[in-house]
Each structure stands twice: as structure tokens, then as C-alpha cells.
Amino acid sequence: MSYLFLKGCTELLSCRKLSKNFHDYLSSLFTRTVYRISRKYYKLKNTSDLVGDFLQDFYEKLYKLCELVLKNTNQIKSIDAYVNQSIANFLKMKFESFVKEKEKILSLDEKVDKSGKGDDEFIEIIGYEYEEDTFSKVIAEDVFEFFLKECEKKKTDMKRYICSFISQEISNEDRFSNPNWSDANKYKIRERTKKFIRDFAEKFSVEEKVMGLVLKKFMSEICKKMNLNS
């Protein structure tokens, strides 16, 4: 399977054209993954009509994906695992939007600890120095885009909340909070932000290592820009 993907990517980058064989391969892979995810997470039965639409959206990311894979082929332990995980993450995001629009979203059996216990253990992933292996880094690139979209769905200034929260966790100082926030508001914002990050990781099945890389990327790209403009 990895041979087909690598061959298709090579042709795509050299000819700037998607071959029929590569399209058929991706279509088959998408069909199986859509079937599995739709039933495991969303309990949807008839999803065959969605495969084509989701696949077309995925093609927008395919060129960059191929570049990353071909550049790091020798460092990725399993091309098949990487491709499957990238497609699974992409489809989870697409299904989340789909079910909300159709008002058919069902419980994902998210086990949220209402007492708040365990939050600090989870948030320690921000400061932990993970080895940035190629596989986790590439997955984090995809998850980062999903994370930004989830932030933008919030009516609150979630990006600033996250920057404020991460800066406190890493350096014990807050360069992003609004001077008008009272101590009570700061506490509520902190708790709301922790829940947002935790819920995102659980909803999209993001492992701690990848989530840590996502938050570090958020700090270096989003927060740094915000700090310069403030």
C-alpha cells in the first residue's frame, strides 16, 4: 500500500496531475475509513454519498502531504500508519462539521471529569520536552489546523485565552491577559481553556505527545504574532 502512495505522490509532484490509479487508490482508502469512522464515532449508517465530497476536500491538502512524506520517507517508520492517521484525523473533523449542520450529532461518550481532577496532569504535556519524531510532527501539523478551526468557532476570544494559559504554564508569567480581567474572570477563563483543550484532545483522539506539539506550535505561531501586535 505504501508503494502505491509513494508512487502516486511522485507522479503528482512531478507532473502536477493526479493519476487515475492514485485517485482510485485514495478513493478506496477513503471509502473504508469513512465507513469505519462514521460507525465508530457518529453512528451514521448511510455515508456513501459523503466519500466523494470529503475526498475532494482532502485533495487540497494532498500536495503538501506528498511533499512531507517524500521528504521524510526514510524517517517515517510506517508510511501506511501515517497515511491512515492523517486521513482519520481529517475525516473526524469533516464528520464533526457534517453532523452539526445536519443536527444529527450524537454522544461521543466523552468522559469529562466534572470535578476538574486530572486537568493539571493533562496540561503538563505543554512543558514536557518530547522528542519531535517525524511521524508525530506531521500528525501535529494536521491536528493544528483542526485546532485553529475549533478555536474560531468559539464566540469568546479563545486564542487569547489559550495564549494566556500556555504562557503561565511554561514561564509562570502571563503576557496575554486583558488588564480588565478581574481575578475571578481569570480563574473562570483558565478553567474554561483547560476544558476546551481537554475536550478537543478527547473528541479527536489526539494523543498527549501530539497535543503537546500542537500547543507549542500554537505558542510559536499564534501567540508570538499576537504579542507583537499588542
Tab-separated table of C-alpha atoms in Angstrom:
chain	number	residue	atom	x	y	z
A	1	MET	CA	0.000	0.000	0.000
A	2	SER	CA	2.833	2.397	0.862
A	3	TYR	CA	4.326	1.760	-2.598
A	4	LEU	CA	1.108	2.953	-4.266
A	5	PHE	CA	1.026	6.104	-2.160
A	6	LEU	CA	4.690	6.950	-2.764
A	7	LYS	CA	4.354	6.280	-6.497
A	8	GLY	CA	1.215	8.422	-6.721
A	9	CYS	CA	2.871	11.258	-4.793
A	10	THR	CA	5.938	11.154	-7.023
A	11	GLU	CA	3.765	11.463	-10.115
A	12	LEU	CA	1.696	14.235	-8.553
A	13	LEU	CA	4.728	16.347	-7.659
A	14	SER	CA	6.495	15.818	-10.961
A	15	CYS	CA	3.523	16.134	-13.329
A	16	ARG	CA	1.223	18.304	-11.191
A	17	LYS	CA	-1.506	15.864	-12.113
A	18	LEU	CA	-3.408	13.236	-10.168
A	19	SER	CA	-3.219	9.894	-11.962
A	20	LYS	CA	-6.275	7.659	-12.265
A	21	ASN	CA	-4.548	4.875	-10.323
A	22	PHE	CA	-3.707	7.250	-7.467
A	23	HIS	CA	-7.262	8.581	-7.432
A	24	ASP	CA	-8.687	5.051	-7.324
A	25	TYR	CA	-6.315	4.107	-4.519
A	26	LEU	CA	-7.264	7.143	-2.406
A	27	SER	CA	-10.958	6.664	-3.152
A	28	SER	CA	-10.817	3.075	-1.911
A	29	LEU	CA	-8.902	4.095	1.202
A	30	PHE	CA	-11.337	6.914	1.930
A	31	THR	CA	-14.354	4.643	1.489
A	32	ARG	CA	-13.058	2.184	4.085
A	33	THR	CA	-12.052	4.912	6.538
A	34	VAL	CA	-15.327	6.823	6.170
A	35	TYR	CA	-17.235	3.610	6.841
A	36	ARG	CA	-15.198	2.838	9.959
A	37	ILE	CA	-15.214	6.329	11.496
A	38	SER	CA	-18.854	7.096	10.726
A	39	ARG	CA	-19.975	3.990	12.601
A	40	LYS	CA	-17.480	4.091	15.445
A	41	TYR	CA	-17.879	7.736	16.428
A	42	TYR	CA	-21.090	9.042	14.876
A	43	LYS	CA	-23.391	6.024	14.453
A	44	LEU	CA	-24.240	7.060	10.894
A	45	LYS	CA	-25.350	4.295	8.546
A	46	ASN	CA	-25.534	5.841	5.074
A	47	THR	CA	-22.349	7.758	4.312
A	48	SER	CA	-21.504	6.613	0.791
A	49	ASP	CA	-22.525	9.993	-0.664
A	50	LEU	CA	-20.002	11.778	1.558
A	51	VAL	CA	-16.922	9.966	0.274
A	52	GLY	CA	-16.628	11.992	-2.932
A	53	ASP	CA	-17.111	15.354	-1.215
A	54	PHE	CA	-14.638	14.581	1.566
A	55	LEU	CA	-12.092	13.242	-0.905
A	56	GLN	CA	-12.255	16.424	-2.995
A	57	ASP	CA	-11.608	18.496	0.122
A	58	PHE	CA	-8.693	16.233	1.021
A	59	TYR	CA	-7.092	16.812	-2.383
A	60	GLU	CA	-6.468	20.414	-1.323
A	61	LYS	CA	-4.064	19.076	1.324
A	62	LEU	CA	-2.642	16.250	-0.754
A	63	TYR	CA	0.203	18.147	-2.440
A	64	LYS	CA	1.664	19.309	0.867
A	65	LEU	CA	1.133	15.858	2.329
A	66	CYS	CA	3.063	14.235	-0.506
A	67	GLU	CA	5.905	16.706	-0.130
A	68	LEU	CA	6.270	15.902	3.562
A	69	VAL	CA	6.134	12.141	3.047
A	70	LEU	CA	8.628	12.036	0.200
A	71	LYS	CA	10.995	14.350	2.034
A	72	ASN	CA	10.948	12.205	5.192
A	73	THR	CA	10.413	8.720	3.772
A	74	ASN	CA	13.462	7.233	5.478
A	75	GLN	CA	12.497	8.675	8.856
A	76	ILE	CA	8.876	7.515	8.902
A	77	LYS	CA	8.639	4.014	10.323
A	78	SER	CA	5.350	3.200	8.635
A	79	ILE	CA	4.013	5.108	5.636
A	80	ASP	CA	0.764	3.167	5.871
A	81	ALA	CA	0.212	4.154	9.513
A	82	TYR	CA	0.997	7.783	8.783
A	83	VAL	CA	-1.389	7.968	5.814
A	84	ASN	CA	-4.173	6.211	7.707
A	85	GLN	CA	-3.796	8.502	10.726
A	86	SER	CA	-3.727	11.652	8.583
A	87	ILE	CA	-6.894	10.630	6.766
A	88	ALA	CA	-8.600	9.598	10.015
A	89	ASN	CA	-7.860	12.980	11.643
A	90	PHE	CA	-9.083	14.807	8.550
A	91	LEU	CA	-12.315	12.804	8.396
A	92	LYS	CA	-13.088	13.238	12.084
A	93	MET	CA	-13.031	16.988	11.530
A	94	LYS	CA	-15.218	16.713	8.436
A	95	PHE	CA	-17.755	14.498	10.180
A	96	GLU	CA	-17.898	16.847	13.147
A	97	SER	CA	-18.926	19.695	10.863
A	98	PHE	CA	-21.312	17.480	8.922
A	99	VAL	CA	-23.290	16.185	11.891
A	100	LYS	CA	-23.611	19.646	13.378
A	101	GLU	CA	-25.006	21.035	10.158
A	102	LYS	CA	-27.478	18.154	9.906
A	103	GLU	CA	-28.338	18.371	13.613
A	104	LYS	CA	-27.619	14.665	13.991
A	105	ILE	CA	-24.662	14.862	16.317
A	106	LEU	CA	-24.683	12.059	18.863
A	107	SER	CA	-22.782	11.427	22.037
A	108	LEU	CA	-19.117	10.528	21.550
A	109	ASP	CA	-19.004	9.085	25.079
A	110	GLU	CA	-16.538	11.717	26.189
A	111	LYS	CA	-15.633	11.035	29.785
A	112	VAL	CA	-15.201	14.509	31.226
A	113	ASP	CA	-14.289	14.692	34.890
A	114	LYS	CA	-16.691	17.342	36.154
A	115	SER	CA	-14.698	17.862	39.337
A	116	GLY	CA	-11.702	19.096	37.365
A	117	LYS	CA	-9.357	16.414	38.756
A	118	GLY	CA	-6.654	15.348	36.356
A	119	ASP	CA	-6.520	18.672	34.485
A	120	ASP	CA	-3.080	19.584	35.776
A	121	GLU	CA	-1.714	16.164	34.845
A	122	PHE	CA	-3.035	16.563	31.306
A	123	ILE	CA	-1.785	20.128	30.908
A	124	GLU	CA	1.753	19.105	31.893
A	125	ILE	CA	2.131	17.989	28.281
A	126	ILE	CA	2.735	21.634	27.331
A	127	GLY	CA	6.032	21.895	29.144
A	128	TYR	CA	7.234	18.355	28.556
A	129	GLU	CA	10.184	18.090	26.169
A	130	TYR	CA	9.023	15.438	23.716
A	131	GLU	CA	11.328	14.135	21.026
A	132	GLU	CA	9.848	15.555	17.827
A	133	ASP	CA	9.878	12.416	15.701
A	134	THR	CA	8.752	12.879	12.112
A	135	PHE	CA	5.533	10.895	12.444
A	136	SER	CA	4.213	12.862	15.449
A	137	LYS	CA	5.325	16.168	13.942
A	138	VAL	CA	3.483	15.537	10.682
A	139	ILE	CA	0.323	14.441	12.511
A	140	ALA	CA	0.565	17.551	14.692
A	141	GLU	CA	0.626	19.726	11.550
A	142	ASP	CA	-2.773	18.321	10.513
A	143	VAL	CA	-4.250	18.477	14.019
A	144	PHE	CA	-3.072	22.092	14.385
A	145	GLU	CA	-5.340	23.175	11.505
A	146	PHE	CA	-8.315	21.436	13.132
A	147	PHE	CA	-7.456	23.052	16.462
A	148	LEU	CA	-7.486	26.538	14.934
A	149	LYS	CA	-10.895	25.901	13.353
A	150	GLU	CA	-12.309	24.796	16.712
A	151	CYS	CA	-10.944	27.979	18.295
A	152	GLU	CA	-12.584	30.111	15.629
A	153	LYS	CA	-15.969	28.512	16.321
A	154	LYS	CA	-15.968	29.962	19.830
A	155	LYS	CA	-17.652	33.307	20.392
A	156	THR	CA	-15.084	34.124	23.082
A	157	ASP	CA	-11.503	35.195	22.390
A	158	MET	CA	-10.312	31.606	22.724
A	159	LYS	CA	-6.963	32.197	21.008
A	160	ARG	CA	-6.027	34.832	23.583
A	161	TYR	CA	-7.268	32.561	26.377
A	162	ILE	CA	-5.041	29.745	25.152
A	163	CYS	CA	-2.005	32.022	24.803
A	164	SER	CA	-2.568	33.327	28.315
A	165	PHE	CA	-2.893	29.814	29.655
A	166	ILE	CA	0.157	28.366	27.856
A	167	SER	CA	2.415	31.276	28.842
A	168	GLN	CA	1.517	30.738	32.501
A	169	GLU	CA	2.225	27.030	32.265
A	170	ILE	CA	5.595	27.439	30.528
A	171	SER	CA	7.067	30.609	32.065
A	172	ASN	CA	4.806	31.334	35.067
A	173	GLU	CA	4.013	34.742	33.608
A	174	ASP	CA	1.062	35.994	31.597
A	175	ARG	CA	1.753	38.389	28.729
A	176	PHE	CA	-1.616	37.929	27.044
A	177	SER	CA	-4.352	38.563	29.592
A	178	ASN	CA	-6.582	41.604	29.285
A	179	PRO	CA	-5.895	44.223	32.004
A	180	ASN	CA	-9.640	44.491	32.519
A	181	TRP	CA	-9.943	40.841	33.586
A	182	SER	CA	-10.670	40.519	37.282
A	183	ASP	CA	-9.105	37.716	39.337
A	184	ALA	CA	-12.446	35.910	39.250
A	185	ASN	CA	-12.607	36.205	35.461
A	186	LYS	CA	-9.031	34.969	35.119
A	187	TYR	CA	-9.884	31.862	37.086
A	188	LYS	CA	-13.001	31.165	35.002
A	189	ILE	CA	-11.068	31.718	31.764
A	190	ARG	CA	-8.312	29.358	32.883
A	191	GLU	CA	-10.783	26.594	33.734
A	192	ARG	CA	-12.710	27.121	30.500
A	193	THR	CA	-9.487	26.953	28.485
A	194	LYS	CA	-8.323	23.742	30.153
A	195	LYS	CA	-11.668	22.147	29.403
A	196	PHE	CA	-11.545	23.298	25.770
A	197	ILE	CA	-8.101	21.748	25.235
A	198	ARG	CA	-9.009	18.536	27.035
A	199	ASP	CA	-12.305	18.151	25.189
A	200	PHE	CA	-10.616	18.716	21.828
A	201	ALA	CA	-7.997	16.054	22.536
A	202	GLU	CA	-10.651	13.541	23.628
A	203	LYS	CA	-13.060	14.288	20.799
A	204	PHE	CA	-10.465	13.826	18.060
A	205	SER	CA	-8.477	11.104	19.840
A	206	VAL	CA	-5.290	13.180	19.924
A	207	GLU	CA	-2.544	11.531	21.963
A	208	GLU	CA	-0.693	13.626	24.540
A	209	LYS	CA	2.548	13.834	22.597
A	210	VAL	CA	0.813	15.214	19.501
A	211	MET	CA	-1.328	17.607	21.573
A	212	GLY	CA	1.822	18.922	23.244
A	213	LEU	CA	3.374	19.634	19.846
A	214	VAL	CA	0.156	21.342	18.707
A	215	LEU	CA	0.187	23.677	21.718
A	216	LYS	CA	3.856	24.503	21.230
A	217	LYS	CA	3.184	25.334	17.584
A	218	PHE	CA	0.220	27.463	18.701
A	219	MET	CA	2.508	29.383	21.064
A	220	SER	CA	5.218	29.970	18.457
A	221	GLU	CA	2.892	30.975	15.608
A	222	ILE	CA	-0.335	32.422	17.042
A	223	CYS	CA	0.772	33.766	20.404
A	224	LYS	CA	4.021	35.267	19.130
A	225	LYS	CA	2.133	37.180	16.436
A	226	MET	CA	-0.467	38.306	18.969
A	227	ASN	CA	2.240	39.536	21.325
A	228	LEU	CA	3.938	41.554	18.588
A	229	ASN	CA	0.656	43.213	17.607
A	230	SER	CA	-0.366	44.084	21.156
